[in-house]
XYZ file of C-alpha atoms in Angstrom:
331
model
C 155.323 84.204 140.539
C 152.261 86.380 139.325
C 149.436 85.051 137.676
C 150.870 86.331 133.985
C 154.037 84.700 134.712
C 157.887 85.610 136.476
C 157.944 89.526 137.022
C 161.091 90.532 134.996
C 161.857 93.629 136.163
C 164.201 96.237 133.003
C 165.557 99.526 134.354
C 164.956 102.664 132.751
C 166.995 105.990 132.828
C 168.133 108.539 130.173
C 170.886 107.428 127.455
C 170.353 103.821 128.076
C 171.592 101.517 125.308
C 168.172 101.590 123.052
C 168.641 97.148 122.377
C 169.613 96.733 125.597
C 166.244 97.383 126.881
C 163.981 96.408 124.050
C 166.441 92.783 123.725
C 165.511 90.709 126.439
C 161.715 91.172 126.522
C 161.794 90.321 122.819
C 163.210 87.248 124.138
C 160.940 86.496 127.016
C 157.676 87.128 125.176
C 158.394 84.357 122.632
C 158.616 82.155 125.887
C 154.807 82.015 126.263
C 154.398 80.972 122.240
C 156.537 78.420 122.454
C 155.578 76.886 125.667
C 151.613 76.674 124.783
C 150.062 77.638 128.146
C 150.023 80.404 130.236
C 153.238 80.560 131.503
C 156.590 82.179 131.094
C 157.510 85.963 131.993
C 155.323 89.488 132.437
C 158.095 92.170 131.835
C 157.977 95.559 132.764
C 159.586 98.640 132.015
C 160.267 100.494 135.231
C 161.834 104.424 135.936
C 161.889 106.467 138.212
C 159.193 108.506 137.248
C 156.185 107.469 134.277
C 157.501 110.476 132.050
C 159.509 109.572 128.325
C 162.933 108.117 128.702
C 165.538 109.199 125.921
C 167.951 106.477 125.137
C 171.403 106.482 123.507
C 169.330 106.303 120.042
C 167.594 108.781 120.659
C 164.290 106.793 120.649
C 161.702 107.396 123.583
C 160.830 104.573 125.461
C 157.736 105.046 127.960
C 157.817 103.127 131.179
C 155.230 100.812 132.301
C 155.979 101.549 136.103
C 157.984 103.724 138.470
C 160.950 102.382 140.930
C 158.209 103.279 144.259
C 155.647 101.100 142.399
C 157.992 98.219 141.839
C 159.006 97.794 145.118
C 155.802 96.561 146.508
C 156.080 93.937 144.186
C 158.069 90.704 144.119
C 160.208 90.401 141.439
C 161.697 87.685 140.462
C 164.654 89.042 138.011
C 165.996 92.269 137.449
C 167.384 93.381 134.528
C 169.630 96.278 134.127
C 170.973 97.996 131.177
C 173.953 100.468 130.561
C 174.979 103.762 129.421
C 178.353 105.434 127.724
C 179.465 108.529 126.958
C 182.041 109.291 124.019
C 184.265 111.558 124.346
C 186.243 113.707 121.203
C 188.408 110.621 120.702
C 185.927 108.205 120.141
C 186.951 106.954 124.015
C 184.050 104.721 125.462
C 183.527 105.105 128.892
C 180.416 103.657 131.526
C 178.933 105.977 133.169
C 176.309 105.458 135.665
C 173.330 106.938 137.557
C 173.568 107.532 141.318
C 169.775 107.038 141.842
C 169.420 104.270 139.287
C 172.687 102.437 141.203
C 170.563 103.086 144.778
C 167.487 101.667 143.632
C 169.333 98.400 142.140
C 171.341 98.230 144.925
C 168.173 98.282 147.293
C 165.585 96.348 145.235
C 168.686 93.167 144.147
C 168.248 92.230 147.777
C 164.353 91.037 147.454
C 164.713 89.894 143.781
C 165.449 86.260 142.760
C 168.294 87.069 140.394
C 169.764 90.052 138.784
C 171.237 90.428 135.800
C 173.260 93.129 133.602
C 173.010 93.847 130.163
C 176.381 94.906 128.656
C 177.907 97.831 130.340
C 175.054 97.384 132.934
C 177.819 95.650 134.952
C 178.882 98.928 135.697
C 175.756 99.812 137.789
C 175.587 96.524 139.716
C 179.731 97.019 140.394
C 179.089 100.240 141.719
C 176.078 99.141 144.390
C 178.544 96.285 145.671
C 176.391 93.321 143.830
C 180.308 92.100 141.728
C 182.393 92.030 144.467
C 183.835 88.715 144.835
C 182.638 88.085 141.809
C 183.555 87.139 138.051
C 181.777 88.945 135.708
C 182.007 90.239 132.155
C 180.884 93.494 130.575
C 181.648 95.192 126.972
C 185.412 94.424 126.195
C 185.566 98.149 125.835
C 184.926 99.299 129.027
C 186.561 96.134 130.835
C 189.469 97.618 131.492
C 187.380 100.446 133.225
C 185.643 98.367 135.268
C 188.632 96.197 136.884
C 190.426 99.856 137.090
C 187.505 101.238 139.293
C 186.207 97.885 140.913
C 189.088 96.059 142.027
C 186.932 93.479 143.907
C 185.044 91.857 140.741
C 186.769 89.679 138.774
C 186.749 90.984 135.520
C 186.693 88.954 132.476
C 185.840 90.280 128.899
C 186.437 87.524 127.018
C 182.258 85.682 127.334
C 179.366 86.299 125.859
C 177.905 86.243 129.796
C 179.192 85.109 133.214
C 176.608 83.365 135.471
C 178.341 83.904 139.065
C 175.739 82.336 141.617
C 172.269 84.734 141.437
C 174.151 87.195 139.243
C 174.706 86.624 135.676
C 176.249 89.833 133.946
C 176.292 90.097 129.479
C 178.847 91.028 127.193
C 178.171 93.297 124.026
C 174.767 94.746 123.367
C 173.918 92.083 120.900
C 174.730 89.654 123.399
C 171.403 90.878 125.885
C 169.681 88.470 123.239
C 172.656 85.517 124.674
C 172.051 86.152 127.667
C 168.020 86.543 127.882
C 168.216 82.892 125.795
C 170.457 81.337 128.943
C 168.426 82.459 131.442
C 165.080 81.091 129.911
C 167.060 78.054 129.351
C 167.862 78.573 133.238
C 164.127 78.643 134.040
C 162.019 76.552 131.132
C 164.926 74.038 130.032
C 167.456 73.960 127.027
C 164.528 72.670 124.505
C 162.274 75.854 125.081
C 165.176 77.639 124.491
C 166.272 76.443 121.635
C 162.932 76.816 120.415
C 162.744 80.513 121.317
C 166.547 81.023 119.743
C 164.759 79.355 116.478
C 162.059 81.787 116.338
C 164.812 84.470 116.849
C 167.558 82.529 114.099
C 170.155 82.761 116.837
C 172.727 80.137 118.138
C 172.024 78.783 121.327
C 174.924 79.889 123.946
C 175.770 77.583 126.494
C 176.110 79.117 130.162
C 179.371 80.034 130.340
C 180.195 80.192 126.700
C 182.044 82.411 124.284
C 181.016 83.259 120.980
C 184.145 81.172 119.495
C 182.441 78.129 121.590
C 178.858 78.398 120.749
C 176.509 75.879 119.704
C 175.263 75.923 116.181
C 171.506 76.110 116.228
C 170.142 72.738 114.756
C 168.994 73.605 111.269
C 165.348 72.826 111.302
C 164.294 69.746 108.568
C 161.694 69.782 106.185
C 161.163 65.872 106.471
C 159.976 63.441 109.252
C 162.517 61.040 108.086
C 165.522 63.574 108.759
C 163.663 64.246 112.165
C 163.409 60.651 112.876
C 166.956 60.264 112.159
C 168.116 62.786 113.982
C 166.232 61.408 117.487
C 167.492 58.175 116.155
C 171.045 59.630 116.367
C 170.506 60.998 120.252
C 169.266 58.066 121.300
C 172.244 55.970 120.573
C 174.879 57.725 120.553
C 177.463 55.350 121.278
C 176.182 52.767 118.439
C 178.683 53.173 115.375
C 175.655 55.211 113.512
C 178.380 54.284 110.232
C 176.335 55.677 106.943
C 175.284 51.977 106.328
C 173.879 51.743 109.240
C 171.565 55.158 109.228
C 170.758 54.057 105.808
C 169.288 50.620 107.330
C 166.907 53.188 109.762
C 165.784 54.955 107.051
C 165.694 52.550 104.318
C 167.456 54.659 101.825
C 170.623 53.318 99.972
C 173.778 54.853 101.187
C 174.264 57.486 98.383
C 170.166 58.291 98.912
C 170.651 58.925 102.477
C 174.290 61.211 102.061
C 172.143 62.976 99.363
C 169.262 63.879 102.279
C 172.076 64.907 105.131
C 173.256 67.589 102.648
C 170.160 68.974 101.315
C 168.189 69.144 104.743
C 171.202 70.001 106.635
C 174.051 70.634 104.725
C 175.893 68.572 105.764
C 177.243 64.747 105.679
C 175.904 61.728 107.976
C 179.381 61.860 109.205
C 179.598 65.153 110.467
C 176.300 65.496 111.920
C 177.351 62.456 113.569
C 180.561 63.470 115.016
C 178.762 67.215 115.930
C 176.170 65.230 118.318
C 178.647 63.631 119.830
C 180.920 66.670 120.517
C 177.480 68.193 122.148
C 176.785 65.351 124.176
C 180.276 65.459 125.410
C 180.438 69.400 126.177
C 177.683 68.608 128.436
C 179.656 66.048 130.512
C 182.476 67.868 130.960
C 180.666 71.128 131.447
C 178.531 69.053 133.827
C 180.114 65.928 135.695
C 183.633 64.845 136.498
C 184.170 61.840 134.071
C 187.553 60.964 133.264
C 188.178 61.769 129.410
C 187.794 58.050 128.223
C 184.736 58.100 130.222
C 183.338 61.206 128.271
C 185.204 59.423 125.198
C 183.254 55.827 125.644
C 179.553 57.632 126.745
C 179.957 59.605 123.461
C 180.526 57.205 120.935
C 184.033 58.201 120.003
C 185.090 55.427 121.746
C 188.922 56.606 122.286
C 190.359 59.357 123.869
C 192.351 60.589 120.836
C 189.571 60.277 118.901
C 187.363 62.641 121.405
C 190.163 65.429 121.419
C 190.226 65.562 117.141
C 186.937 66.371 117.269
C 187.174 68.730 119.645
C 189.747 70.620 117.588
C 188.311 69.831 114.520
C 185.124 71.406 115.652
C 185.660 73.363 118.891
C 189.128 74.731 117.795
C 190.436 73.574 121.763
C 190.801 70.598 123.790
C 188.348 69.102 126.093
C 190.608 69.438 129.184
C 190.735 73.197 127.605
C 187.304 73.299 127.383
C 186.353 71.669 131.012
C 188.981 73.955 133.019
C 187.390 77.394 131.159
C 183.421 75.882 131.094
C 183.521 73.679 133.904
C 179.566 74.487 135.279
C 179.854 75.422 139.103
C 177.452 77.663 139.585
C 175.309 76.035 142.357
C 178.760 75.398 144.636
């Protein structure tokens, strides 16, 4: 690590997706804020030579290093972009760079991690770093990329795929997704959370789709409503019934309903049962509990009553949900 912080490493060539590029630094430089001490990432912007690079919105971006420069230094994560071309049809298609693929392909080997930024995936296909490997990429270009790269498992349905030291992000928008998972990756899930609420973004889990994500806590205006809230995490398996929240605080019942929906819009009961579905996305994402394990360490206390919540707030099951988010990225 330098003395600014983790060199993160973006990759710069002409017609490069304008947000992929400026996404994830926006996300790494709020890193530092939130964290309070000199720590987090020093990003640079690195091409192959120090002249203007055109992207896709016609915006000119102006690097901060070359490719020759950057490989004398050690990076810790590089970050690579994409670029399409449309034809008459409005037909999307990757396209890539052969001397922006041979520098990735030689500079992945020294660097810590590498990760793609929506049809990025492309590049990082063609220098060999997806085969044997799931990844994602924009869903319209997926079909491209199993078509050319039959050795990468292809699957356009998440927001990213982490797949050992290569993590590789959906849609453009989703560079933000991504940036947020690996800072949670590096700094923990609190900083990032705390970055994603500077940004008003939901907080993806690794893994996750959009259709799974995790609602960004609303923030409270009160200490009570704070207090409650760590109350909440803290025991987890107690009933936490509205009379019994209402005891904590030492509101009546009707008081305390009234304060759930005006700081958080929402009822004891269903910020209740939502902490409870978190806690238990973690254990199955996480551990091999038995389902009336997850059940019991979650509060629900039944297994029936663990899988309505699940489909009354995940839309799935939590077998469904273990066998597509099981977390097995260090095996």
């Amino acid at each position: 690590m330098s003395a600014s912080g983790r060199l993160v490493v973006v990759v710069l060539f002409e017609d490069v997706d304008l947000l992929d590029v400026t996404g994830p630094p926006e996300v790494f430089s709020l890193v530092r804020r939130e964290m309070g001490e000199a720590a987090g990432y020093e990003v640079v912007l690195a091409a192959e030579t120090m002249d203007p690079v055109r992207t896709s919105a016609g915006v000119r971006i102006l690097p901060d290093t070359t490719f020759e420069e950057v490989a004398r230094r050690s990076v810790d994560s590089l970050v690579v972009p994409g670029a399409v071309e449309v034809d008459g049809l409005s037909r999307v298609r990757a396209v890539t760079d052969p001397a922006v693929v041979a520098w990735v392909k030689a500079i992945a080997g020294r660097t810590r991690r590498v990760a793609s930024v929506c049809v990025g995936a492309h590049v990082l296909a063609e220098a060999g770093l997806l085969d044997g490997k799931r990844a994602t990429t924009h869903w319209s270009t997926a079909r491209q990329l199993a078509e050319e790269y039959p050795a990468v498992e292809v699957d356009a349905d998440p927001v990213f795929v982490r797949d050992g030291a290569v993590w590789t992000g959906a849609g453009i928008s989703a560079c933000l997704d991504l940036s947020l998972a690996l800072v949670a990756d590096d700094f923990g899930e609190p900083t990032a959370l705390r970055v994603a609420r500077q940004l008003v973004m939901y907080l993806k889990r690794p893994g996750g789709q959009s259709q799974f994500s995790v609602p960004l806590e609303p923030v409270s205006t009160t200490r009570r409503v704070e207090e409650l809230r760590l109350h909440i995490t803290h025991n987890i398996t107690a009933p936490l019934t509205v009379a019994d929240l209402a005891a904590v605080a030492h509101v009546s019942e009707r008081q305390l309903t009234r304060i759930f929906k005006t700081e958080l819009g929402m009822t004891p009961a269903a910020y209740v049962e939502s902490a409870r579905v978190e806690v238990a996305r973690n254990r199955l994402e996480s551990t091999d509990e038995t389902l009336d394990r997850v059940a019991t360490g979650c509060g629900f206390g039944t297994t029936d009553t663990l899988v309505r919540a699940f489909r009354r707030t995940l839309n799935t099951t939590p077998t469904e949900y273990r066998n597509r988010f099981r977390n097995t990225a260090g095996a």
